[in-house]
CSV table of C-alpha atoms in Angstrom, one decimal:
chain,number,residue,atom,x,y,z
A,23,MET,CA,0.0,0.0,0.0
A,24,PRO,CA,1.4,3.4,-0.9
A,25,THR,CA,2.5,6.0,1.7
A,26,LYS,CA,-0.3,8.1,3.0
A,27,PRO,CA,-0.2,11.5,1.2
A,28,LYS,CA,-0.3,14.8,3.0
A,29,ASN,CA,-3.8,16.1,3.7
A,30,ASN,CA,-4.1,19.8,2.5
A,31,ILE,CA,-7.4,20.3,4.4
A,32,PRO,CA,-6.8,20.9,8.2
A,33,GLN,CA,-8.5,18.3,10.5
A,34,SER,CA,-7.4,19.6,13.9
A,35,ALA,CA,-10.3,21.5,15.6
A,36,PHE,CA,-7.7,23.9,17.1
A,37,ILE,CA,-6.0,24.7,13.7
A,38,ARG,CA,-9.4,25.1,12.0
A,39,ALA,CA,-10.7,27.5,14.7
A,40,SER,CA,-7.4,29.5,14.6
A,41,LYS,CA,-7.8,30.0,10.8
A,42,ILE,CA,-11.4,31.1,11.2
A,43,PHE,CA,-10.5,33.6,13.9
A,44,ALA,CA,-7.5,34.9,11.9
A,45,SER,CA,-9.8,35.6,9.0
A,46,GLY,CA,-12.2,37.3,11.3
A,47,ALA,CA,-9.4,39.5,12.7
A,48,LYS,CA,-8.5,40.6,9.2
A,49,VAL,CA,-12.1,41.4,8.4
A,50,MET,CA,-12.5,43.5,11.6
A,51,ALA,CA,-9.3,45.4,10.9
A,52,ARG,CA,-10.5,46.3,7.5
A,53,GLU,CA,-13.9,47.4,8.9
A,54,MET,CA,-12.3,49.6,11.5
A,55,ALA,CA,-9.9,51.2,8.9
A,56,SER,CA,-12.8,52.0,6.6
A,57,HIS,CA,-14.8,53.7,9.4
A,58,LEU,CA,-11.7,55.7,10.4
A,59,ASN,CA,-11.6,56.8,6.8
A,60,GLY,CA,-15.1,58.1,7.0
A,61,GLY,CA,-16.7,55.1,5.3
A,62,LYS,CA,-15.6,56.4,1.9
A,63,SER,CA,-14.5,52.9,0.7
A,64,LEU,CA,-17.0,50.8,2.7
A,65,GLY,CA,-18.4,49.0,-0.4
A,66,GLN,CA,-14.9,48.0,-1.6
A,67,THR,CA,-14.0,47.0,2.0
A,68,ARG,CA,-17.0,44.7,2.3
A,69,MET,CA,-16.1,43.0,-1.0
A,70,LYS,CA,-12.5,42.4,0.3
A,71,GLN,CA,-14.0,41.1,3.6
A,72,ALA,CA,-16.2,38.7,1.7
A,73,GLN,CA,-13.3,37.5,-0.4
A,74,ASP,CA,-11.2,36.9,2.8
A,75,ILE,CA,-13.9,34.8,4.3
A,76,VAL,CA,-14.5,32.8,1.0
A,77,ASN,CA,-10.7,32.0,0.8
A,78,THR,CA,-10.6,30.8,4.4
A,79,LEU,CA,-13.8,28.8,4.4
A,80,GLY,CA,-13.2,27.3,1.0
A,81,LYS,CA,-9.9,25.9,2.1
A,82,LEU,CA,-11.3,24.5,5.4
A,83,LYS,CA,-14.3,22.8,3.7
A,84,GLY,CA,-16.7,21.0,6.1
A,85,ALA,CA,-19.2,22.8,8.3
A,86,ALA,CA,-17.4,26.1,8.0
A,87,MET,CA,-17.8,26.1,4.2
A,88,LYS,CA,-21.4,24.9,4.4
A,89,ALA,CA,-22.4,27.8,6.6
A,90,GLY,CA,-20.9,30.2,4.2
A,91,GLN,CA,-22.8,28.6,1.3
A,92,LEU,CA,-26.1,29.1,3.2
A,93,LEU,CA,-25.2,32.6,4.1
A,94,SER,CA,-24.7,33.4,0.4
A,95,ILE,CA,-28.3,32.4,-0.2
A,96,GLU,CA,-30.2,33.4,3.0
A,97,ALA,CA,-28.4,36.8,3.4
A,98,ALA,CA,-28.7,37.8,-0.2
A,99,SER,CA,-31.7,40.1,0.5
A,100,PHE,CA,-29.7,42.5,2.7
A,101,LEU,CA,-26.1,42.1,1.5
A,102,ASP,CA,-24.7,44.1,-1.4
A,103,PRO,CA,-25.0,42.2,-4.7
A,104,GLU,CA,-21.3,42.3,-5.2
A,105,VAL,CA,-20.7,40.8,-1.8
A,106,VAL,CA,-23.3,38.0,-2.5
A,107,ALA,CA,-21.5,37.3,-5.8
A,108,VAL,CA,-18.2,36.8,-4.0
A,109,LEU,CA,-19.8,34.6,-1.3
A,110,ARG,CA,-21.4,32.4,-4.0
A,111,GLN,CA,-18.0,31.3,-5.1
A,112,LEU,CA,-18.3,28.9,-2.1
A,113,GLN,CA,-21.0,27.0,-4.0
A,114,ASP,CA,-18.3,25.5,-6.2
A,115,HIS,CA,-15.0,26.4,-4.6
A,116,ALA,CA,-11.8,25.5,-6.4
A,117,SER,CA,-9.8,24.2,-3.4
A,118,PHE,CA,-9.6,20.4,-3.4
A,119,MET,CA,-7.6,17.2,-2.4
A,120,PRO,CA,-4.8,16.2,-4.7
A,121,LEU,CA,-5.2,13.1,-6.8
A,122,ASP,CA,-2.7,11.0,-4.8
A,123,GLN,CA,-4.8,11.5,-1.7
A,124,VAL,CA,-8.0,10.6,-3.6
A,125,ARG,CA,-6.4,7.4,-4.9
A,126,PHE,CA,-5.2,6.5,-1.3
A,127,ILE,CA,-8.7,7.0,0.1
A,128,LEU,CA,-10.3,4.8,-2.6
A,129,LEU,CA,-7.7,2.1,-2.1
A,130,ARG,CA,-8.3,2.1,1.6
A,131,GLN,CA,-12.1,2.0,1.2
A,132,PHE,CA,-12.3,-0.7,-1.5
A,133,GLY,CA,-9.2,-2.8,-1.2
A,134,ARG,CA,-6.8,-3.6,-4.1
A,135,ASP,CA,-9.0,-5.8,-6.2
A,136,LYS,CA,-12.0,-3.5,-6.4
A,137,PHE,CA,-9.8,-0.4,-6.7
A,138,ASP,CA,-8.1,-1.8,-9.7
A,139,THR,CA,-11.5,-2.0,-11.6
A,140,ILE,CA,-11.8,1.8,-11.3
A,141,GLU,CA,-10.0,3.4,-14.3
A,142,ASP,CA,-9.4,6.9,-15.8
A,143,ILE,CA,-9.8,8.8,-12.5
A,144,SER,CA,-9.8,12.5,-13.4
A,145,ALA,CA,-6.7,14.4,-12.3
A,146,GLU,CA,-8.9,17.2,-10.8
A,147,PRO,CA,-12.4,17.1,-9.4
A,148,ILE,CA,-15.4,18.2,-11.5
A,149,ALA,CA,-16.9,19.6,-8.3
A,150,ALA,CA,-15.4,20.5,-4.9
A,151,ALA,CA,-18.1,21.1,-2.3
A,152,SER,CA,-18.3,21.5,1.4
A,153,ILE,CA,-17.9,17.9,2.6
A,154,GLY,CA,-16.5,16.1,-0.5
A,155,GLN,CA,-15.2,16.4,-4.0
A,156,VAL,CA,-16.3,14.6,-7.2
A,157,HIS,CA,-14.1,12.9,-9.8
A,158,THR,CA,-15.0,11.3,-13.0
A,159,ALA,CA,-13.8,7.7,-13.7
A,160,THR,CA,-14.9,4.6,-15.6
A,161,ILE,CA,-15.9,1.2,-14.3
A,162,ALA,CA,-16.1,-1.6,-16.9
A,163,GLY,CA,-15.9,1.2,-19.6
A,164,THR,CA,-18.9,3.1,-18.2
A,165,PRO,CA,-18.5,6.7,-17.1
A,166,VAL,CA,-19.1,7.2,-13.4
A,167,ALA,CA,-18.9,10.1,-10.9
A,168,ILE,CA,-17.2,9.3,-7.5
A,169,LYS,CA,-17.7,11.6,-4.5
A,170,ILE,CA,-15.0,11.3,-1.9
A,171,GLN,CA,-15.5,12.8,1.5
A,172,TYR,CA,-12.8,15.0,3.0
A,173,PRO,CA,-11.1,13.2,5.9
A,174,GLY,CA,-12.1,14.4,9.3
A,175,VAL,CA,-15.2,16.3,8.2
A,176,ALA,CA,-17.6,14.4,10.5
A,177,LYS,CA,-15.3,15.0,13.6
A,178,THR,CA,-15.0,18.8,13.1
A,179,ILE,CA,-18.7,19.8,12.7
A,180,ASP,CA,-19.3,21.0,16.2
A,181,ALA,CA,-16.0,22.8,16.6
A,182,ASP,CA,-16.3,24.6,13.2
A,183,LEU,CA,-19.8,25.8,14.0
A,184,ALA,CA,-18.9,27.0,17.5
A,185,ALA,CA,-16.0,29.0,16.0
A,186,LEU,CA,-18.2,30.4,13.3
A,187,LYS,CA,-20.8,31.5,15.7
A,188,THR,CA,-18.3,33.5,17.7
A,189,LEU,CA,-17.0,35.1,14.5
A,190,ILE,CA,-20.4,36.0,13.1
A,191,MET,CA,-21.7,37.5,16.3
A,192,SER,CA,-18.5,39.6,16.7
A,193,LEU,CA,-18.9,40.9,13.1
A,194,ALA,CA,-22.6,41.5,13.6
A,195,LYS,CA,-21.9,43.6,16.7
A,196,MET,CA,-19.2,45.6,14.9
A,197,THR,CA,-21.5,46.4,12.0
A,198,GLY,CA,-24.5,47.2,14.2
A,199,ARG,CA,-26.6,44.2,13.1
A,200,GLN,CA,-28.8,42.1,15.3
A,201,LEU,CA,-28.7,38.4,14.2
A,202,ASP,CA,-30.3,35.4,15.8
A,203,ILE,CA,-27.8,32.9,14.3
A,204,GLU,CA,-28.4,30.0,16.7
A,205,PRO,CA,-31.4,28.4,14.9
A,206,VAL,CA,-29.5,28.5,11.5
A,207,LEU,CA,-26.3,27.0,12.9
A,208,ASP,CA,-28.3,24.3,14.8
A,209,GLU,CA,-30.0,23.3,11.6
A,210,ILE,CA,-26.7,23.2,9.7
A,211,ASN,CA,-25.3,21.0,12.4
A,212,LYS,CA,-28.2,18.5,12.1
A,213,SER,CA,-28.1,18.6,8.3
A,214,LEU,CA,-24.3,18.0,8.1
A,215,LYS,CA,-24.4,15.1,10.5
A,216,GLN,CA,-26.9,13.5,8.1
A,217,GLU,CA,-25.0,14.4,5.0
A,218,VAL,CA,-21.7,12.9,6.0
A,219,ASN,CA,-23.2,9.4,5.8
A,220,TYR,CA,-23.0,8.6,2.0
A,221,LEU,CA,-24.8,5.3,2.5
A,222,LYS,CA,-27.8,7.4,3.7
A,223,GLU,CA,-27.4,9.6,0.6
A,224,ALA,CA,-27.4,6.5,-1.6
A,225,THR,CA,-30.7,5.5,-0.1
A,226,ASN,CA,-32.1,9.0,-0.5
A,227,THR,CA,-31.1,9.0,-4.2
A,228,GLU,CA,-32.9,5.8,-4.9
A,229,LEU,CA,-36.0,7.1,-3.1
A,230,VAL,CA,-36.0,10.3,-5.3
A,231,ARG,CA,-35.4,8.2,-8.5
A,232,GLN,CA,-38.6,6.2,-7.6
A,233,ALA,CA,-40.6,9.3,-6.7
A,234,LEU,CA,-39.6,11.7,-9.6
A,235,THR,CA,-40.3,9.8,-12.7
A,236,ALA,CA,-41.1,12.7,-15.1
A,237,SER,CA,-38.9,13.0,-18.2
A,238,ASP,CA,-38.1,16.6,-17.1
A,239,TYR,CA,-35.7,15.2,-14.5
A,240,VAL,CA,-32.4,13.2,-14.7
A,241,ILE,CA,-31.3,11.5,-11.5
A,242,PRO,CA,-28.1,9.5,-11.3
A,243,ARG,CA,-28.0,5.7,-10.7
A,244,VAL,CA,-26.2,4.6,-7.6
A,245,TYR,CA,-23.4,2.0,-7.9
A,246,HIS,CA,-24.0,0.4,-4.5
A,247,GLU,CA,-21.0,-2.0,-4.7
A,248,TYR,CA,-18.7,1.0,-5.0
A,249,THR,CA,-20.4,3.0,-2.2
A,250,THR,CA,-19.4,3.3,1.5
A,251,GLU,CA,-20.1,5.7,4.3
A,252,THR,CA,-17.5,8.1,2.9
A,253,VAL,CA,-17.4,7.3,-0.9
A,254,LEU,CA,-20.4,7.5,-3.2
A,255,THR,CA,-20.3,6.2,-6.8
A,256,GLU,CA,-23.1,7.1,-9.3
A,257,SER,CA,-23.6,7.2,-13.1
A,258,PHE,CA,-22.0,10.3,-14.6
A,259,GLU,CA,-24.6,12.8,-15.8
A,260,THR,CA,-23.6,15.7,-18.1
A,261,GLY,CA,-25.1,19.2,-17.9
A,262,LEU,CA,-24.2,22.9,-17.4
A,263,LYS,CA,-23.7,24.3,-13.9
A,264,VAL,CA,-26.5,26.9,-13.3
A,265,ASN,CA,-24.0,29.8,-12.9
A,266,GLU,CA,-22.3,28.8,-16.2
A,267,TRP,CA,-25.6,28.6,-18.0
A,268,ILE,CA,-26.6,32.1,-16.6
A,269,GLN,CA,-23.3,33.6,-17.8
A,270,GLY,CA,-24.0,32.3,-21.3
A,271,SER,CA,-26.9,34.9,-21.6
A,272,PRO,CA,-29.7,32.4,-22.4
A,273,SER,CA,-32.6,33.7,-24.4
A,274,ARG,CA,-35.8,34.8,-22.7
A,275,ASP,CA,-37.6,31.7,-24.0
A,276,GLU,CA,-34.9,29.5,-22.5
A,277,VAL,CA,-35.1,31.4,-19.2
A,278,GLN,CA,-38.8,30.9,-19.1
A,279,HIS,CA,-38.5,27.2,-19.7
A,280,PHE,CA,-35.9,26.8,-17.0
A,281,SER,CA,-38.0,28.8,-14.6
A,282,GLN,CA,-41.0,26.6,-15.3
A,283,LEU,CA,-38.9,23.5,-14.6
A,284,VAL,CA,-37.7,24.8,-11.3
A,285,ILE,CA,-41.2,25.8,-10.2
A,286,LYS,CA,-42.5,22.4,-11.3
A,287,LEU,CA,-39.7,20.6,-9.4
A,288,MET,CA,-40.6,22.5,-6.2
A,289,ILE,CA,-44.3,21.6,-6.5
A,290,ASP,CA,-43.6,18.0,-7.5
A,291,GLU,CA,-41.2,17.5,-4.6
A,292,MET,CA,-43.4,19.2,-1.9
A,293,LEU,CA,-46.8,17.9,-3.0
A,294,LEU,CA,-46.7,15.1,-5.5
A,295,THR,CA,-43.9,13.0,-4.0
A,296,GLY,CA,-43.2,14.5,-0.6
A,297,VAL,CA,-39.5,13.8,-1.0
A,298,VAL,CA,-37.7,17.1,-0.9
A,299,GLN,CA,-34.0,17.9,-1.4
A,300,THR,CA,-33.7,20.6,1.3
A,301,ASP,CA,-30.3,22.0,0.5
A,302,PRO,CA,-30.8,25.2,-1.7
A,303,ASN,CA,-27.3,25.2,-3.1
A,304,TYR,CA,-27.5,26.0,-6.9
A,305,ALA,CA,-24.7,23.5,-7.5
A,306,ASN,CA,-27.1,20.7,-6.6
A,307,PHE,CA,-28.5,20.6,-10.1
A,308,LEU,CA,-27.3,21.0,-13.7
A,309,TYR,CA,-29.2,22.1,-16.8
A,310,ARG,CA,-29.2,20.4,-20.2
A,311,PRO,CA,-30.2,23.1,-22.8
A,312,SER,CA,-30.4,20.5,-25.7
A,313,SER,CA,-32.9,18.3,-24.0
A,314,ARG,CA,-34.3,21.0,-21.7
A,315,GLN,CA,-33.9,18.8,-18.6
A,316,LEU,CA,-32.8,19.3,-15.0
A,317,VAL,CA,-30.1,17.0,-13.7
A,318,LEU,CA,-30.7,16.6,-9.9
A,319,LEU,CA,-27.6,15.9,-7.7
A,320,ASP,CA,-26.6,15.5,-4.1
A,321,PHE,CA,-29.4,14.0,-1.9
A,322,GLY,CA,-27.5,14.1,1.4
A,323,ALA,CA,-30.1,16.5,2.8
A,324,THR,CA,-33.5,15.0,2.0
A,325,TRP,CA,-36.7,15.2,4.0
A,326,THR,CA,-39.9,13.2,3.5
A,327,TYR,CA,-43.2,14.9,4.2
A,328,THR,CA,-46.4,13.1,5.3
A,329,GLN,CA,-49.6,13.0,3.2
A,330,GLU,CA,-51.4,15.2,5.8
A,331,PHE,CA,-48.7,17.9,5.8
A,332,ARG,CA,-48.7,18.0,2.0
A,333,ARG,CA,-52.5,18.3,1.8
A,334,ASP,CA,-52.3,21.2,4.3
A,335,MET,CA,-49.6,22.9,2.2
A,336,GLN,CA,-51.6,22.5,-1.0
A,337,LYS,CA,-54.7,24.0,0.6
A,338,LEU,CA,-52.9,26.9,2.3
A,339,THR,CA,-50.8,27.7,-0.8
A,340,LEU,CA,-53.9,27.7,-3.0
A,341,ALA,CA,-55.7,30.0,-0.5
A,342,LEU,CA,-52.7,32.3,-0.4
A,343,LEU,CA,-52.4,32.6,-4.2
A,344,SER,CA,-56.1,33.4,-4.4
A,345,GLY,CA,-55.8,36.2,-1.8
A,346,GLN,CA,-57.8,34.4,0.9
A,347,ILE,CA,-55.8,35.7,3.8
A,348,ASP,CA,-58.3,35.0,6.6
A,349,GLU,CA,-58.4,31.3,5.5
A,350,VAL,CA,-54.6,31.1,5.5
A,351,MET,CA,-54.3,32.7,9.0
A,352,THR,CA,-56.9,30.3,10.3
A,353,GLY,CA,-54.9,27.4,9.0
A,354,ILE,CA,-51.7,28.7,10.4
A,355,TYR,CA,-53.2,28.9,13.9
A,356,HIS,CA,-55.0,25.6,13.6
A,357,ARG,CA,-51.7,23.8,12.7
A,358,GLY,CA,-49.7,25.5,15.4
A,359,TYR,CA,-47.5,27.4,13.0
A,360,LEU,CA,-48.1,30.6,15.1
A,361,ASP,CA,-49.1,30.6,18.8
A,362,HIS,CA,-52.2,32.7,19.6
A,363,LYS,CA,-50.2,34.2,22.5
A,364,GLU,CA,-48.0,36.1,20.1
A,365,SER,CA,-48.5,39.9,20.1
A,366,ASN,CA,-51.1,41.6,17.9
A,367,GLU,CA,-48.2,43.5,16.3
A,368,THR,CA,-46.5,40.3,15.3
A,369,LYS,CA,-49.7,38.8,14.0
A,370,GLU,CA,-50.4,42.0,11.9
A,371,HIS,CA,-46.9,41.8,10.4
A,372,LEU,CA,-47.5,38.2,9.4
A,373,ARG,CA,-50.8,39.2,7.9
A,374,GLU,CA,-49.0,41.9,5.9
A,375,ILE,CA,-46.6,39.3,4.5
A,376,LEU,CA,-49.5,37.1,3.4
A,377,ARG,CA,-51.5,40.1,2.0
A,378,LEU,CA,-48.5,41.2,-0.1
A,379,LEU,CA,-48.0,37.6,-1.4
A,380,GLY,CA,-51.7,37.1,-2.0
A,381,GLU,CA,-51.8,40.2,-4.1
A,382,VAL,CA,-49.0,38.9,-6.3
A,383,GLY,CA,-51.0,35.8,-7.0
A,384,ALA,CA,-54.5,37.2,-7.2
A,385,ALA,CA,-54.3,40.9,-8.2
A,386,TYR,CA,-51.1,41.5,-10.1
A,387,PRO,CA,-51.2,41.3,-14.0
A,388,GLN,CA,-49.7,38.0,-15.0
A,389,PRO,CA,-46.9,37.0,-15.6
A,390,VAL,CA,-45.0,38.6,-12.7
A,391,ALA,CA,-41.3,39.6,-13.1
A,392,LEU,CA,-39.8,38.3,-9.9
A,393,ARG,CA,-36.9,40.8,-9.9
A,394,ASP,CA,-38.8,43.9,-10.8
A,395,ASP,CA,-42.5,43.5,-9.8
A,396,LEU,CA,-42.4,41.9,-6.3
A,397,PRO,CA,-42.6,44.2,-3.2
A,398,HIS,CA,-39.2,43.1,-1.9
A,399,ARG,CA,-38.6,45.9,0.5
A,400,GLN,CA,-42.1,45.6,2.2
A,401,LEU,CA,-41.8,41.8,2.4
A,402,ARG,CA,-38.3,42.0,3.9
A,403,SER,CA,-39.3,44.6,6.5
A,404,ALA,CA,-42.4,42.7,7.5
A,405,ALA,CA,-40.4,39.4,7.7
A,406,HIS,CA,-37.8,41.0,9.9
A,407,SER,CA,-40.5,42.4,12.2
A,408,VAL,CA,-42.1,38.9,12.5
A,409,GLY,CA,-38.7,37.4,13.3
A,410,ARG,CA,-38.0,39.9,16.0
A,411,GLY,CA,-41.5,39.7,17.5
A,412,ILE,CA,-41.9,35.9,17.9
A,413,ARG,CA,-41.8,34.9,21.6
A,414,HIS,CA,-43.9,31.8,22.0
A,415,THR,CA,-43.7,29.9,18.7
A,416,SER,CA,-41.0,27.3,17.9
A,417,PRO,CA,-40.8,27.1,14.1
A,418,PRO,CA,-41.7,23.5,13.0
A,419,LYS,CA,-38.8,21.8,11.3
A,420,ASP,CA,-41.1,21.0,8.3
A,421,LEU,CA,-41.6,24.7,7.6
A,422,VAL,CA,-38.0,25.7,8.3
A,423,LEU,CA,-36.7,23.2,5.7
A,424,ILE,CA,-39.4,24.2,3.1
A,425,GLY,CA,-38.7,27.8,3.8
A,426,ARG,CA,-35.0,27.4,3.1
A,427,LYS,CA,-35.6,25.5,-0.1
A,428,LEU,CA,-38.1,28.0,-1.4
A,429,THR,CA,-35.8,30.9,-0.4
A,430,GLY,CA,-32.9,29.5,-2.4
A,431,MET,CA,-34.9,28.6,-5.5
A,432,LEU,CA,-36.8,31.9,-5.5
A,433,LEU,CA,-33.5,33.8,-5.2
A,434,LEU,CA,-32.3,31.9,-8.3
A,435,LEU,CA,-35.5,32.8,-10.2
A,436,ARG,CA,-35.2,36.4,-9.1
A,437,GLU,CA,-31.5,36.5,-10.3
A,438,ILE,CA,-32.5,35.4,-13.8
A,439,ASN,CA,-35.6,37.7,-13.7
A,440,ALA,CA,-38.0,34.9,-14.3
A,441,HIS,CA,-41.5,35.9,-15.3
A,442,VAL,CA,-44.0,33.7,-13.4
A,443,ASN,CA,-47.6,33.2,-14.3
A,444,PHE,CA,-49.2,32.5,-11.0
A,445,ASP,CA,-52.5,31.6,-12.7
A,446,GLN,CA,-50.6,28.6,-14.2
A,447,VAL,CA,-49.0,27.8,-10.9
A,448,ARG,CA,-52.4,27.8,-9.2
A,449,ASP,CA,-53.8,25.5,-11.9
A,450,HIS,CA,-50.8,23.1,-11.5
A,451,LEU,CA,-51.3,23.0,-7.7
A,452,ARG,CA,-55.0,22.2,-8.2
A,453,SER,CA,-54.2,19.4,-10.6
A,454,ILE,CA,-52.2,17.4,-8.1
A,455,ASN,CA,-53.8,14.6,-6.3
A,456,VAL,CA,-51.9,14.3,-3.0
A,457,ALA,CA,-51.8,10.6,-2.3
């Protein structure tokens, strides 16, 4: 067996925390210097800060990088667009393990005989994400994609998130922001501890393949005999990364078709099948312009919803898009999504969110341009008020995960300025028989 190669990704909790805090110190120094300069270069400073964080988290991988990925999606509504663009580099960061380390891991996982049946392993990964990187290869002449987990990721989740929490709260205090980061980090912790088990992901992938059978979707086939808890082998599926496709300036017709596919996927997952991929990272699917299909990838974070919950969501969503706000509020109270003990002010802010969304579906001329037509400022203000006002309600996990998925996908649709006909969305919702 060959000598174990050097690991370029730090595994020590102390070293990882030190790198996170060093990056934070650099960010704080830049922030202070900018303020001492009268804030004249604050925009440029924030971009440099974001790049510092991307460089550090991208090299660390693991929970640190995952948190940065979610920040690029969930904080997009209040960060400068240039800063968000820098943070989104984390969705497909270039830092990766060298090939000799990849080969060593595969040999150790499979043994010599099985390892020797894997040929043409790519010198560099085709994707390098938060907890693993993906290489192309061939098995018996057939192209495959092999995802290899970074060593030590599972052991550093708690320490990474503790260090990140300290850093984020310090930065928030310096910039005058009030953030309740605990629920987000708790959910990242739970999600990552599920995602590091590739055997579980293989099971999830098969579940999704059985549930989403429409020709609009392409889902890889798992090679179970070449899959372990830290290595996942699947059929290799081609397609354009979403960011690459956007940079290619697709036609308005192509943008509309892509948008319809994304909306259909969200509805099919949440209502038709109940099997939802809850990670909103754009890198989790590819697009095939020639066949106009979505290639769905990475099912480490998957949640299955009950028939009762899906029927509730169908009923409430239809009521919302029809502007029936009283019916929606009644349903929210009945299902315990908001405690009656919350303040009247908080209840009114929630009603305002529902009213604004209901108008988009029931009163706006269709189709609606998501970038230009939605009342983004009013929605953001009301949402922040609800978040600050909640005192007695613990958000149900079902809603938290759906909210994260919807937020990520709607931000993508907003970025490409999708024009959505909510009359058609409502018709599609009505057509589904939740079984």
